[in-house]
CSV table of C-alpha atoms and ligand atoms in Angstrom, one decimal:
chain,number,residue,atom,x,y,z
Y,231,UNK,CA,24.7,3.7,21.2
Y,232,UNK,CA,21.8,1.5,19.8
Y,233,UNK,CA,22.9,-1.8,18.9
Y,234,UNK,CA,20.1,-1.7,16.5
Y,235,UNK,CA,20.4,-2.8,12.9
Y,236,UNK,CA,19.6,-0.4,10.3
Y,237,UNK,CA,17.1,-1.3,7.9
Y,238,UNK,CA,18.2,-2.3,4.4
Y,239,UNK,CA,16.1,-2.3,0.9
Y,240,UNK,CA,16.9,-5.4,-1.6
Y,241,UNK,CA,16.1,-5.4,-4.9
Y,242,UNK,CA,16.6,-8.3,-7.1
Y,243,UNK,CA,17.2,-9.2,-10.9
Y,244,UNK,CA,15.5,-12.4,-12.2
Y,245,UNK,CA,16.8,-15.0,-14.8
Y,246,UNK,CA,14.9,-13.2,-17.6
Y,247,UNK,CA,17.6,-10.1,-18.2
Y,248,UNK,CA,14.8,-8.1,-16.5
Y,249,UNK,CA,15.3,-4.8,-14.4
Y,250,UNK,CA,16.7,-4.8,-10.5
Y,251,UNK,CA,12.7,-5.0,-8.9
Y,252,UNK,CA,11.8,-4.2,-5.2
Y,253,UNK,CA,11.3,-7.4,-3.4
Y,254,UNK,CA,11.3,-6.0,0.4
Y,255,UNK,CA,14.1,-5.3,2.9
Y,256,UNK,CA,16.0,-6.7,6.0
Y,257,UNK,CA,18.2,-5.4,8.8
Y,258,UNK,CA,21.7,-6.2,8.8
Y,259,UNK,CA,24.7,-4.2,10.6
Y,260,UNK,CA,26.6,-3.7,7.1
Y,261,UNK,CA,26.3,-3.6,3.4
Y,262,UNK,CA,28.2,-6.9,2.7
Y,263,UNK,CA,25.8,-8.4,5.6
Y,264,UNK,CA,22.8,-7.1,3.8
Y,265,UNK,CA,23.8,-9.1,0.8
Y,266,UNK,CA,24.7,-12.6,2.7
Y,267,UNK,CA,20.9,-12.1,4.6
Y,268,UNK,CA,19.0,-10.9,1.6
Y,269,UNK,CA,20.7,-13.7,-0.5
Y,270,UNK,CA,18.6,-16.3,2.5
Y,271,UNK,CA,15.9,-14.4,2.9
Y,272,UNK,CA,14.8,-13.2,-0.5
Y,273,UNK,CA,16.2,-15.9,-3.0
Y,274,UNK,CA,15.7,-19.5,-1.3
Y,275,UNK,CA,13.8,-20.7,-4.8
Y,276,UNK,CA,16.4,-19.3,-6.9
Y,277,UNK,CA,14.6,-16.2,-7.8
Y,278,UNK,CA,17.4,-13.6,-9.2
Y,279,UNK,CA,20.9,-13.9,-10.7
Y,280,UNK,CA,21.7,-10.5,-8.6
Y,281,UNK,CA,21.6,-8.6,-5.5
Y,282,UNK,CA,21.1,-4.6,-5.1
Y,283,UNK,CA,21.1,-3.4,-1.4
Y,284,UNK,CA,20.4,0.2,-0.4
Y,285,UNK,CA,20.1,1.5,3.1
Y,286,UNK,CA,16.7,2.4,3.4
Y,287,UNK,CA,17.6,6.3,5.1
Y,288,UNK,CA,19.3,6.6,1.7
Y,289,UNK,CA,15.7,6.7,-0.4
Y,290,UNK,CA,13.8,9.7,-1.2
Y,291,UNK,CA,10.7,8.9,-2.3
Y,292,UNK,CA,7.4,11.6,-4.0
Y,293,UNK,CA,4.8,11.8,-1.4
Y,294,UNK,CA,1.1,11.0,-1.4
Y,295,UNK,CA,0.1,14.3,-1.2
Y,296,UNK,CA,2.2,15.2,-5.0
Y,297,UNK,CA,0.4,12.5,-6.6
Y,298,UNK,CA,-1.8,15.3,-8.5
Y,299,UNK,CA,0.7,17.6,-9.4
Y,300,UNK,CA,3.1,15.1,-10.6
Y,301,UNK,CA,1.1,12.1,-12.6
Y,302,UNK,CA,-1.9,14.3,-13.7
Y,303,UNK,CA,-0.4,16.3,-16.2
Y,304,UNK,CA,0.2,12.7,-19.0
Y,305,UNK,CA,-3.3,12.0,-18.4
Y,306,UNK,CA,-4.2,14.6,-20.9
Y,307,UNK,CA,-1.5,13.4,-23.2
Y,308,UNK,CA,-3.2,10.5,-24.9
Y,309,UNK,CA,-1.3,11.2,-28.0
Y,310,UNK,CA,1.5,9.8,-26.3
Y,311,UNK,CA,0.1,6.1,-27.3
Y,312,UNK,CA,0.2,4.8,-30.6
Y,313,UNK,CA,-3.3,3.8,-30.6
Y,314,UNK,CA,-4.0,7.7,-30.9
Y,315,UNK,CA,-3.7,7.6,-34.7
Y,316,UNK,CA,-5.3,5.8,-36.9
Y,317,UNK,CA,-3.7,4.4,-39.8
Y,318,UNK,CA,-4.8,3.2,-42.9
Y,319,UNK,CA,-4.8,-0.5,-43.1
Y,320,UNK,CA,-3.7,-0.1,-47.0
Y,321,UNK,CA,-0.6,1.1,-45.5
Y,322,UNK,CA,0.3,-1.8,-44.0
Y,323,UNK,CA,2.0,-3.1,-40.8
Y,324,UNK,CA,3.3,0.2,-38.7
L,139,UNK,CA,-5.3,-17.7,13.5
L,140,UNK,CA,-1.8,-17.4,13.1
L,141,UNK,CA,-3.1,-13.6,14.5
L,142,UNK,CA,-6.0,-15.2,16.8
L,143,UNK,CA,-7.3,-12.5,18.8
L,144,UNK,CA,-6.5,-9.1,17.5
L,145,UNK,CA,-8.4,-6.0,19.4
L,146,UNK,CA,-9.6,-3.5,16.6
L,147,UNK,CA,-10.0,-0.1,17.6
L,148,UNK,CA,-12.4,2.4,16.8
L,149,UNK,CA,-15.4,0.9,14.8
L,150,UNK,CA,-17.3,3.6,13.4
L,151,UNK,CA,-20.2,4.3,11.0
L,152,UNK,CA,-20.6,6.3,8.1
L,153,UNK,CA,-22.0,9.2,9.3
L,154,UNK,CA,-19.8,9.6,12.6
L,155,UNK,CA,-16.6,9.7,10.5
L,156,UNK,CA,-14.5,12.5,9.2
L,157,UNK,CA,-14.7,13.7,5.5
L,158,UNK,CA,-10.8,12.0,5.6
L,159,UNK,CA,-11.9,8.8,7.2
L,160,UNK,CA,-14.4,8.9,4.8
L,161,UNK,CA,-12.5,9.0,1.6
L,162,UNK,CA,-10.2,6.4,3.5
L,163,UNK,CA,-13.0,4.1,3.9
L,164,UNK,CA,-13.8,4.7,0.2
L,165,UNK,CA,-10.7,3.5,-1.2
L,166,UNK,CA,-10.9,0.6,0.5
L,167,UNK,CA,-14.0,-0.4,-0.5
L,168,UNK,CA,-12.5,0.3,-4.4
L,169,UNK,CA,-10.2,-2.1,-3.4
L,170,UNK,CA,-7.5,0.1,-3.8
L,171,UNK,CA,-4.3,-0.5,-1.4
L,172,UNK,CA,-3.0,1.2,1.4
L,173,UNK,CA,0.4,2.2,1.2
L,174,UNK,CA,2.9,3.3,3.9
L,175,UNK,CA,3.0,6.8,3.3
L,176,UNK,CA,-0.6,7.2,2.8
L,177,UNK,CA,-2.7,8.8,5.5
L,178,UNK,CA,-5.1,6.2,7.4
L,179,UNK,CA,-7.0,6.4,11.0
L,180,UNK,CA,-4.6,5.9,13.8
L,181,UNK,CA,-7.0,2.5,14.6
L,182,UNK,CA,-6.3,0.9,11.4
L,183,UNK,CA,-2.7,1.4,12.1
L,184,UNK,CA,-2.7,0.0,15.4
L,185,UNK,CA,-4.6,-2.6,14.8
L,186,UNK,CA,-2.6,-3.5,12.0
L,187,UNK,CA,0.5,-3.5,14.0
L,188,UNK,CA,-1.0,-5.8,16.7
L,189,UNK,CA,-2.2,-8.2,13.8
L,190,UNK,CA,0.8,-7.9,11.6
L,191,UNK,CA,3.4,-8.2,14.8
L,192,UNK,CA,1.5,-11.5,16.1
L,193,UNK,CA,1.7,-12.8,12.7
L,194,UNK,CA,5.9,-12.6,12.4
L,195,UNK,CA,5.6,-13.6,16.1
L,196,UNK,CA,4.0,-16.8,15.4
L,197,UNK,CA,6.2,-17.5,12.4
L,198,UNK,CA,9.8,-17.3,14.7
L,199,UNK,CA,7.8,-19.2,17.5
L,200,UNK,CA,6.4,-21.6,14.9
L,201,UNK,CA,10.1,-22.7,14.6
L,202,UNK,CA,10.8,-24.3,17.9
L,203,UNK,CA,8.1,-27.0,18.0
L,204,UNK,CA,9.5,-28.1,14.9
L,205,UNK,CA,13.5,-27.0,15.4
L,206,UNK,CA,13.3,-30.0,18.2
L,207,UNK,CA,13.0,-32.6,15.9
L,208,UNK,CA,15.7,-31.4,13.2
L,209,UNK,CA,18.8,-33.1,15.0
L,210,UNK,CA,16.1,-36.3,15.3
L,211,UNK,CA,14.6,-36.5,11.9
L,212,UNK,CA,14.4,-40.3,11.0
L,213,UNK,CA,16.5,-39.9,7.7
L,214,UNK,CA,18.9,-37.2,6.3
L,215,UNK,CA,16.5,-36.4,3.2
L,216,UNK,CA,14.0,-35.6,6.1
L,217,UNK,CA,16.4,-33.6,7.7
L,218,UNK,CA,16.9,-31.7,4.9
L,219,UNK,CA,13.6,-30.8,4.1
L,220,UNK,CA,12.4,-29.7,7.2
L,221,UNK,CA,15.5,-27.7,7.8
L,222,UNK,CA,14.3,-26.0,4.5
L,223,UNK,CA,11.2,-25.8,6.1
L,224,UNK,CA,12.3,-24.2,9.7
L,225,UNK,CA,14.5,-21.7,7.5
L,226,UNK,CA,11.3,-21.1,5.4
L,227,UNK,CA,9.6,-20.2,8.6
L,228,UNK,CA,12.1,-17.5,9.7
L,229,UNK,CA,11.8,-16.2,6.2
L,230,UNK,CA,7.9,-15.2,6.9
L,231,UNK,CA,8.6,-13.8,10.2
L,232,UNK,CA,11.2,-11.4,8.6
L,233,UNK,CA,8.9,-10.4,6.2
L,234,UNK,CA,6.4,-9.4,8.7
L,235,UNK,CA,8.0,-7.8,10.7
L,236,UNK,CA,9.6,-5.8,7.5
L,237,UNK,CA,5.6,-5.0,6.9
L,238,UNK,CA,4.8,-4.2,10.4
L,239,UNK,CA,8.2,-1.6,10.6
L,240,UNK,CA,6.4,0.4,7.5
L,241,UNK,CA,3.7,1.4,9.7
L,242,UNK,CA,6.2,3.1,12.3
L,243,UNK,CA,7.7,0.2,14.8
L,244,UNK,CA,10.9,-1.1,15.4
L,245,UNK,CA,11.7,-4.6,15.0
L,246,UNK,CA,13.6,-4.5,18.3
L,247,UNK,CA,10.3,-2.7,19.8
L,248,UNK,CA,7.7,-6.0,18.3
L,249,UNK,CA,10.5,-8.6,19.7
L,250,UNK,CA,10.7,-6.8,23.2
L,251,UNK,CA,7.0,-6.7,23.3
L,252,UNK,CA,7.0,-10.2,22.3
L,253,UNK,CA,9.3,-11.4,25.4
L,254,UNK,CA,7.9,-9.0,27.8
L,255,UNK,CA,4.6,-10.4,27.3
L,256,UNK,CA,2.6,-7.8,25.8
L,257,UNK,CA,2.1,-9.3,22.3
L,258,UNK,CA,0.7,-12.9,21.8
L,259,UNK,CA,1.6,-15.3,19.1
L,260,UNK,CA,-0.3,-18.1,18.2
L,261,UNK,CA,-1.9,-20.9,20.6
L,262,UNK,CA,-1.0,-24.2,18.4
L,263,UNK,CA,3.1,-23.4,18.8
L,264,UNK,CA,2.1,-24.1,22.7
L,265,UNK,CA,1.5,-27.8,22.3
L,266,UNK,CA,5.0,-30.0,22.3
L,267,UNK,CA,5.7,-32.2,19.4
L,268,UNK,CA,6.3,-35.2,21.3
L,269,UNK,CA,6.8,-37.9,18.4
L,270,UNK,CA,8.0,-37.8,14.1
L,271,UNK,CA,4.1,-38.3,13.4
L,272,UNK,CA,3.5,-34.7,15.4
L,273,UNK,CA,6.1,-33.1,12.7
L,274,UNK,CA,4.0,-34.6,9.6
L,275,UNK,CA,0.8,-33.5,11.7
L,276,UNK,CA,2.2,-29.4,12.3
L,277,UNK,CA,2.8,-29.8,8.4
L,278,UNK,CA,-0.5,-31.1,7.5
L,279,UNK,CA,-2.9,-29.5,10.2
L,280,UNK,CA,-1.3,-26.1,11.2
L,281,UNK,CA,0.1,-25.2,8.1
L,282,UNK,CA,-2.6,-26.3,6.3
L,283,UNK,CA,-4.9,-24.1,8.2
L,284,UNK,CA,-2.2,-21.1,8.3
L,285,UNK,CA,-2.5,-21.4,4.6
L,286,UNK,CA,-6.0,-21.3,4.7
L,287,UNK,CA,-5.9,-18.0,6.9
L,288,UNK,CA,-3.1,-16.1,4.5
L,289,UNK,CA,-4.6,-17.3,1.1
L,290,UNK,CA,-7.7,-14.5,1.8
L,291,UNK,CA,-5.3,-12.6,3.1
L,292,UNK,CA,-3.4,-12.0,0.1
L,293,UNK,CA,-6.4,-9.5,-1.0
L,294,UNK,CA,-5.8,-7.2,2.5
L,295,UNK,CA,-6.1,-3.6,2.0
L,296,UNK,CA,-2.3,-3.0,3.3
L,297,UNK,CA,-0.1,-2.9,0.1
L,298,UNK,CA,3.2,-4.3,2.1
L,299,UNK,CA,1.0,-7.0,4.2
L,300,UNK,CA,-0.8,-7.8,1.3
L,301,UNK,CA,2.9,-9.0,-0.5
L,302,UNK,CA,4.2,-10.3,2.0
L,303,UNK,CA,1.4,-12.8,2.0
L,304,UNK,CA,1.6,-13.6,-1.6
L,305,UNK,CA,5.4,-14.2,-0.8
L,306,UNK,CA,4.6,-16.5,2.2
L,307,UNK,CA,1.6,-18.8,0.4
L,308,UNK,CA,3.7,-19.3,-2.4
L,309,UNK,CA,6.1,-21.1,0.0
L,310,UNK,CA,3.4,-22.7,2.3
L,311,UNK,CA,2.0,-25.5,-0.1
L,312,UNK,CA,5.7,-27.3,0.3
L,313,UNK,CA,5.4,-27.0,4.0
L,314,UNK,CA,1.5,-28.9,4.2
L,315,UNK,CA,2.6,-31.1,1.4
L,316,UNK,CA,5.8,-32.5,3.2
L,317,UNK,CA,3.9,-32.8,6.4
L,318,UNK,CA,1.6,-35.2,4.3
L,319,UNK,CA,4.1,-37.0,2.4
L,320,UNK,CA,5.3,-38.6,6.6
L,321,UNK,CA,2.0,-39.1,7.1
L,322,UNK,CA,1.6,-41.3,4.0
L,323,UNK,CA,5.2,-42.7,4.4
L,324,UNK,CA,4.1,-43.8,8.4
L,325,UNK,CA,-0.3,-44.3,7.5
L,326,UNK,CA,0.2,-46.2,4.4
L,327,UNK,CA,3.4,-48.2,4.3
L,328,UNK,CA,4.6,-48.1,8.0
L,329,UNK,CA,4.0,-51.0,10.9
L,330,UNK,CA,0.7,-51.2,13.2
L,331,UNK,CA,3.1,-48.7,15.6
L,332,UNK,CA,3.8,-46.2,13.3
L,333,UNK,CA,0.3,-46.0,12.6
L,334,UNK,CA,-1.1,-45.6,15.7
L,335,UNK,CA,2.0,-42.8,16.5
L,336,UNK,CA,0.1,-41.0,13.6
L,337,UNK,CA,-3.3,-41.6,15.4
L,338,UNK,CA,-2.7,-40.6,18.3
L,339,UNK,CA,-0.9,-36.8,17.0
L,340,UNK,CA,-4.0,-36.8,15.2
L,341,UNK,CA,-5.8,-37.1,18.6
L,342,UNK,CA,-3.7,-34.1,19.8
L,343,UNK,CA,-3.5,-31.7,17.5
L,344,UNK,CA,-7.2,-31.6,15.6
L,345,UNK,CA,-9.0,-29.8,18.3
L,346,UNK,CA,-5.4,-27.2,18.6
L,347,UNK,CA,-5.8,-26.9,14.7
L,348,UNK,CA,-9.3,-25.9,15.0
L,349,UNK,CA,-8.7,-23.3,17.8
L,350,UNK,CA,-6.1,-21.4,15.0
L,351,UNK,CA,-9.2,-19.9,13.1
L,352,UNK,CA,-9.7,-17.8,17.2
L,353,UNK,CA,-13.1,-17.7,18.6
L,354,UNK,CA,-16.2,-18.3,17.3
L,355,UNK,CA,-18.1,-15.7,15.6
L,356,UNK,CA,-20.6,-15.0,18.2
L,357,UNK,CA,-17.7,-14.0,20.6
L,358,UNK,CA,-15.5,-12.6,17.9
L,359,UNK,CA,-15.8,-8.4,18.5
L,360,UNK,CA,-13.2,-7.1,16.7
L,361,UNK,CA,-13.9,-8.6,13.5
L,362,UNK,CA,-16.5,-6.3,11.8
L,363,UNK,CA,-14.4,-3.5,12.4
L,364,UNK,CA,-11.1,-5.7,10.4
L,365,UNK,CA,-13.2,-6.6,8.1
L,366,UNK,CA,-14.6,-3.2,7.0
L,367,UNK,CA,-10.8,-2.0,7.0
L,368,UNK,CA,-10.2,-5.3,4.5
L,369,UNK,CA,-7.7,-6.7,7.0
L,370,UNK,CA,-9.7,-9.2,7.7
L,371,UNK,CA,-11.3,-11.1,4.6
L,372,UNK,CA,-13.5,-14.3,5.8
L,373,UNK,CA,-14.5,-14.5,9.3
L,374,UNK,CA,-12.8,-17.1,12.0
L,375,UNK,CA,-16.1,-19.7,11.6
L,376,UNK,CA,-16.3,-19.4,7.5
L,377,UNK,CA,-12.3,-20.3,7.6
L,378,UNK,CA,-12.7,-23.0,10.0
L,379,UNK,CA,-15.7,-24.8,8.0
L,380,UNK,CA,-13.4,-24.7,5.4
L,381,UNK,CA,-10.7,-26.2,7.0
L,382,UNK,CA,-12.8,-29.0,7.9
L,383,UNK,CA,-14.5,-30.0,4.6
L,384,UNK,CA,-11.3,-30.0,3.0
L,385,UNK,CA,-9.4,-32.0,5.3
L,386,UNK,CA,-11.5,-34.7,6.0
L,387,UNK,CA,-10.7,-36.8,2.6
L,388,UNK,CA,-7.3,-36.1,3.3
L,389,UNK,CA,-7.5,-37.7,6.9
L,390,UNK,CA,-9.6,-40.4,5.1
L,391,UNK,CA,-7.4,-41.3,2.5
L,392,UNK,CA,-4.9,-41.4,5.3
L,393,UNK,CA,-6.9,-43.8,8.0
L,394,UNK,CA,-6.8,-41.7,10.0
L,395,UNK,CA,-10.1,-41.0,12.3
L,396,UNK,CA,-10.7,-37.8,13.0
L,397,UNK,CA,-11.6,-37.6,17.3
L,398,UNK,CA,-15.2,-36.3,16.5
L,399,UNK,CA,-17.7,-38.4,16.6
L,400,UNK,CA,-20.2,-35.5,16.1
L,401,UNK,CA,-18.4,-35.1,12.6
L,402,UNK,CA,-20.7,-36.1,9.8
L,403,UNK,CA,-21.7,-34.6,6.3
L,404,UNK,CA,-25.0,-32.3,6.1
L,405,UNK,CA,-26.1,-32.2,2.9
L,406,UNK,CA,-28.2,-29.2,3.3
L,407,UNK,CA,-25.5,-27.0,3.8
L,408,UNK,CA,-23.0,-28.6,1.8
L,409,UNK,CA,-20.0,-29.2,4.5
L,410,UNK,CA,-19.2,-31.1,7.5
L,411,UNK,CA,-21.0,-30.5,11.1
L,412,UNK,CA,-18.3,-30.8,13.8
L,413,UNK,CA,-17.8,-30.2,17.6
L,414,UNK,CA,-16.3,-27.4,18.3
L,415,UNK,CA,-12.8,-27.2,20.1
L,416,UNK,CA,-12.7,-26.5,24.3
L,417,UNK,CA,-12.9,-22.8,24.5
L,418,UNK,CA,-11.8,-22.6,27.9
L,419,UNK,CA,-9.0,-24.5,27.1
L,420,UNK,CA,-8.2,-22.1,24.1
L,421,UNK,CA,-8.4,-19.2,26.2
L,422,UNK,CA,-6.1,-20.6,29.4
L,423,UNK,CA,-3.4,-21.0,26.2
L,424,UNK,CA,-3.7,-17.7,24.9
L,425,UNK,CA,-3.5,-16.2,28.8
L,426,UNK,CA,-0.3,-18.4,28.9
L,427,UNK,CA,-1.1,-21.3,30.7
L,428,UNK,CA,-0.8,-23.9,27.9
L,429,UNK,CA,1.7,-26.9,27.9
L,430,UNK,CA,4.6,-25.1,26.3
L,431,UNK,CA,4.4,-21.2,26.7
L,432,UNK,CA,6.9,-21.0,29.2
L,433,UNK,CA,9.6,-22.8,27.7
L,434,UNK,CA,9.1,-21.2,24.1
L,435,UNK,CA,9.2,-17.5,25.8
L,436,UNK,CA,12.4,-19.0,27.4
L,437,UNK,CA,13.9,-20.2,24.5
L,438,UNK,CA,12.9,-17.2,22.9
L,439,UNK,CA,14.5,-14.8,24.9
L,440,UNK,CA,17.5,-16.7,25.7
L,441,UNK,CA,17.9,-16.5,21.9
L,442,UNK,CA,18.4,-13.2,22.1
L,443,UNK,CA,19.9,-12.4,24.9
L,444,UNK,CA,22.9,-14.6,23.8
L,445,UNK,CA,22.9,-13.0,21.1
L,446,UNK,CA,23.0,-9.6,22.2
L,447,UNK,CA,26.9,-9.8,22.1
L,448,UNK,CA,27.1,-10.9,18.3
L,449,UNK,CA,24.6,-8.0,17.5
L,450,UNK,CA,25.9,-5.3,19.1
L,451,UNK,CA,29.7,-6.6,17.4
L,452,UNK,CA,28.9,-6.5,14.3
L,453,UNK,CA,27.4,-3.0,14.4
L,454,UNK,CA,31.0,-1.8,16.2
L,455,UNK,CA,32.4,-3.1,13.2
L,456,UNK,CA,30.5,-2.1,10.7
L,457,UNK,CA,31.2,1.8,12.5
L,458,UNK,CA,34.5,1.4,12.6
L,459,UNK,CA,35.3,0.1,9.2
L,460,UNK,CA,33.0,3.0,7.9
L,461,UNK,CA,34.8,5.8,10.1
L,462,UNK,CA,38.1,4.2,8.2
L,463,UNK,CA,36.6,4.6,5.1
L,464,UNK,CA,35.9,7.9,5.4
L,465,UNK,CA,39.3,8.6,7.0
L,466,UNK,CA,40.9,7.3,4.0
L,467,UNK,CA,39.0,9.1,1.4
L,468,UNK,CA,39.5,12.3,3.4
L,469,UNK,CA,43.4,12.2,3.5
L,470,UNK,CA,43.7,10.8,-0.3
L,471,UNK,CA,41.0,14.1,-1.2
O,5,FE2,FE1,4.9,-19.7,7.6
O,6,FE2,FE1,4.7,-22.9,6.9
O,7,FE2,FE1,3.7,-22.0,9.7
C-alpha cells in the first residue's frame, strides 16, 4: 500500500471575524496531522484565529467547461444592483 | 534563477497553432490566469512542472547551507531568527510543490526525481557556507536576488504559481534584511577580523549570486517561448542588471568591495557595467560537479530515507484508527 500522504485543503479565518478563505493545502497522513502542519505552514505571521481542513478527494468543484451555462444567466440581471434605479435625491438617503 | 535552466517545449507561432492554442494564447496575453482545471498545451504544462518543481527543490535544498550553521549561530537571538528563517524556507518549498501537484504530479514523484537526478535545483545551494559572514551573505546576496526573480513572478500566468509567489515575497524581505543586519553588526561595529570574514564571503559568493539569474540571454533558448506563456516575466540579463544596480550602495554602505574591478557606473544607460560570472564554471555546477552537490543530494536523500519508517507509520495509523471508526459507527447504527 502507498505510503503516500494524501493531500489536504486548509482554509483559514483571519482576526477580522471574516469567512474560513482558501489559503492552499498540504499532505499529512490524518485530519488532526493536517491541522498541527497547516497550523506551521500556513500561519507562521499569525494570520488566522482558525483552522478548516478538508481532504482534498472530498471537493467537488463546477468545471471550466460550465462556466457559460452557470454564471451567464446574472449577467442579464443588472437589476439585481441598486445602482439600477434611480432615486430622487429629494427623497433622501436610501 | 532559483529555476536556472528550464527547457520549454514547443514554441510556436501564431499561425501554426490550433484554434484552442490560440484562444489559450489569447487569454494570456489578457492577462487573464490559468487555472488548474483549465485546458492549456501539454508544453506549458510540462514546462511548468520542470520550472515549478526546481523552484520547491531549491527552496528544501536552500535549507542545508544554512541549517549548518543553526547549532553555531554566535548568539541565541541569532539562532532564533534564522531558525525562523530555515522554517520559512521549507514553508516555500511546500507551497511549490502544492502548485506543481495541481498540474498532475505527485509530491513523492518531484522528490524522487529530485534524488534520482533528473530534476535540478539551484547552483548557489552548491557552494558551502564556511564562516557566520557566509549566513549574512546567503541572506543578503541569494535571497536578495531570489526576491528579485519571484517579485515579477508574482504576475505569472499560472493562478496557483502566481499565489504562491505573493505568499513567498511577502516572507522574503525578512530573510535579505536579516542577512544584512550581520553584515552591519560584523562591517560596521565588528574587529579588523570580522571584517575581513565579511570580505572575503563577499569574494565567494558575488560571482555564485550572479550565476542565479541562469545564462546570459544570447544562450538563453527557452525563454521566448516562457515568456510568451507569461511564466517568465523579465529575462535572466534584465534581472541580473538589476540586481547589480541595486546592490552596489548596499555593499558600499557596507565597505565592502565588490571583486570586479570592471564594475563602474555608465551613465548612458543608467546602471552599472560588470563582468560577467565564469560560465563554465556555472555550467560544471549545474551538471553536478560543484563543491557541494554531492553532499546536499546525500543529505537529501538520507532525509528521506530515514524517514521512510515515520511516513509510512503514521499512515498505518491514521488507517487503522479510521477502520475503528467506522467499525464503531457500524455496530452503534
Ligand atoms: Fe524562499
Ligand atoms: Fe528566503
Ligand atoms: Fe531562499
Amino acid at each position: 500500500m502507498s505510503s503516500e500522504w494524501p493531500l489536504w485543503e486548509v482554509f483559514i479565518r483571519g482576526q477580522h471575524g471574516l469567512h474560513h478563505r482558501h489559503v492552499g493545502s498540504l499532505h499529512a497522513p490524518d485530519a488532526e496531522m493536517a491541522i498541527c502542519n497547516a497550523r506551521d505552514v500556513y500561519t507562521r505571521r499569525n494570520e488566522g484565529v482558525s483552522i478548516w481542513v478538508v481532504k482534498s478527494s472530498d471537493i467537488t468543484a463546477s468545471s471550466p467547461s460550465e462556466k457559460g451555462p452557470l454564471f451567464e444567466p446574472s449577467n442579464a440581471k443588472v437589476y439585481r444592483h441598486p445602482t439600477f434605479f434611480e432615486i430622487p435625491s429629494e427623497v433622501g438617503h436610501m | 534563477m532559483y529555476a536556472q535552466m528550464v527547457k520549454a517545449e514547443g514554441a510556436k507561432a501564431r499561425e501554426e497553432m490550433s484554434e484552442q492554442e490560440r484562444a489559450f494564447q489569447d487569454r494570456i496575453d489578457r492577462g487573464e490566469k490559468i487555472e488548474p482545471k483549465d485546458w492549456m498545451p501539454e508544453g506549458y504544462r510540462k514546462t511548468l512542472i520542470r520550472q515549478i518543481g526546481q523552484h520547491a527543490h531549491s527552496e528544501i535544498v536552500g535549507q542545508l547551507p544554512e541549517g549548518n550553521w543553526i547549532t553555531r549561530a554566535p548568539t541565541l537571538e541569532r539562532k532564533a531568527i534564522l531558525l525562523a528563517k530555515v522554517q520559512d524556507e521549507a514553508g516555500h518549498g511546500l507551497y511549490l510543490y502544492s502548485a506543481a501537484e495541481t498540474l498532475g504530479v505527485s509530491r513523492d514523484e518531484l522528490l524522487a526525481a529530485l534524488h534520482g537526478g533528473r530534476m535540478k535545483y539551484s547552483s548557489i545551494f552548491n557552494y558551502p557556507t564556511l564562516t557566520w559572514a557566509d549566513i549574512g551573505m546567503v541572506g543578503w546576496l541569494v535571497d536578495g536576488a531570489a526576491i528579485m526573480n519571484q517579485v515579477q513572478l508574482q504576475k505569472t500566468s499560472y493562478g496557483p504559481y502566481s499565489r504562491a509567489m505573493i505568499r513567498i515575497c511577502k516572507e522574503e524581505s525578512f530573510h535579505q534584511r536579516q542577512g544584512y543586519d550581520i553584515l552591519m553588526k560584523m562591517c560596521l561595529q565588528g574587529t579588523p577580523e570580522q571584517k575581513a570574514m565579511a570580505q572575503d564571503a563577499m569574494n565567494r559568493f558575488w560571482y555564485p549570486a550572479l550565476m542565479m539569474f541562469g545564462p546570459p540571454d544570447r544562450d538563453s533558448v527557452h525563454s521566448a517561448q516562457s515568456m510568451q506563456w507569461k511564466i517568465k516575466i523579465n529575462t535572466n540579463d534584465e534581472l541580473r542588471q538589476k540586481f547589480v544596480d541595486q546592490t552596489v550602495p548596499q555593499a558600499e554602505y557596507l565597505g565592502l568591495t565588490i571583486p570586479d574591478p570592471k564594475l563602474k557606473w555608465n551613465d548612458a544607460k543608467g546602471g552599472y557595467d560588470f563582468s560577467e560570472p565564469d560560465w563554465t564554471e556555472f555550467f560544471e555546477v549545474i551538471a553536478g560537479n560543484g563543491p557541494c552537490n554531492t553532499e546536499r543530494m546525500e543529505a537529501r536523500i538520507t532525509a528521506w530515507e530515514d524517514g521512510a519508517w515515520f511516513r509510512k507509520g503514521l499512515m498505518a495509523h491514521a488507517r487503522k484508527r479510521d477502520a475503528r471508526r467506522a467499525a464503531a459507527r457500524l455496530a452503534a447504527e
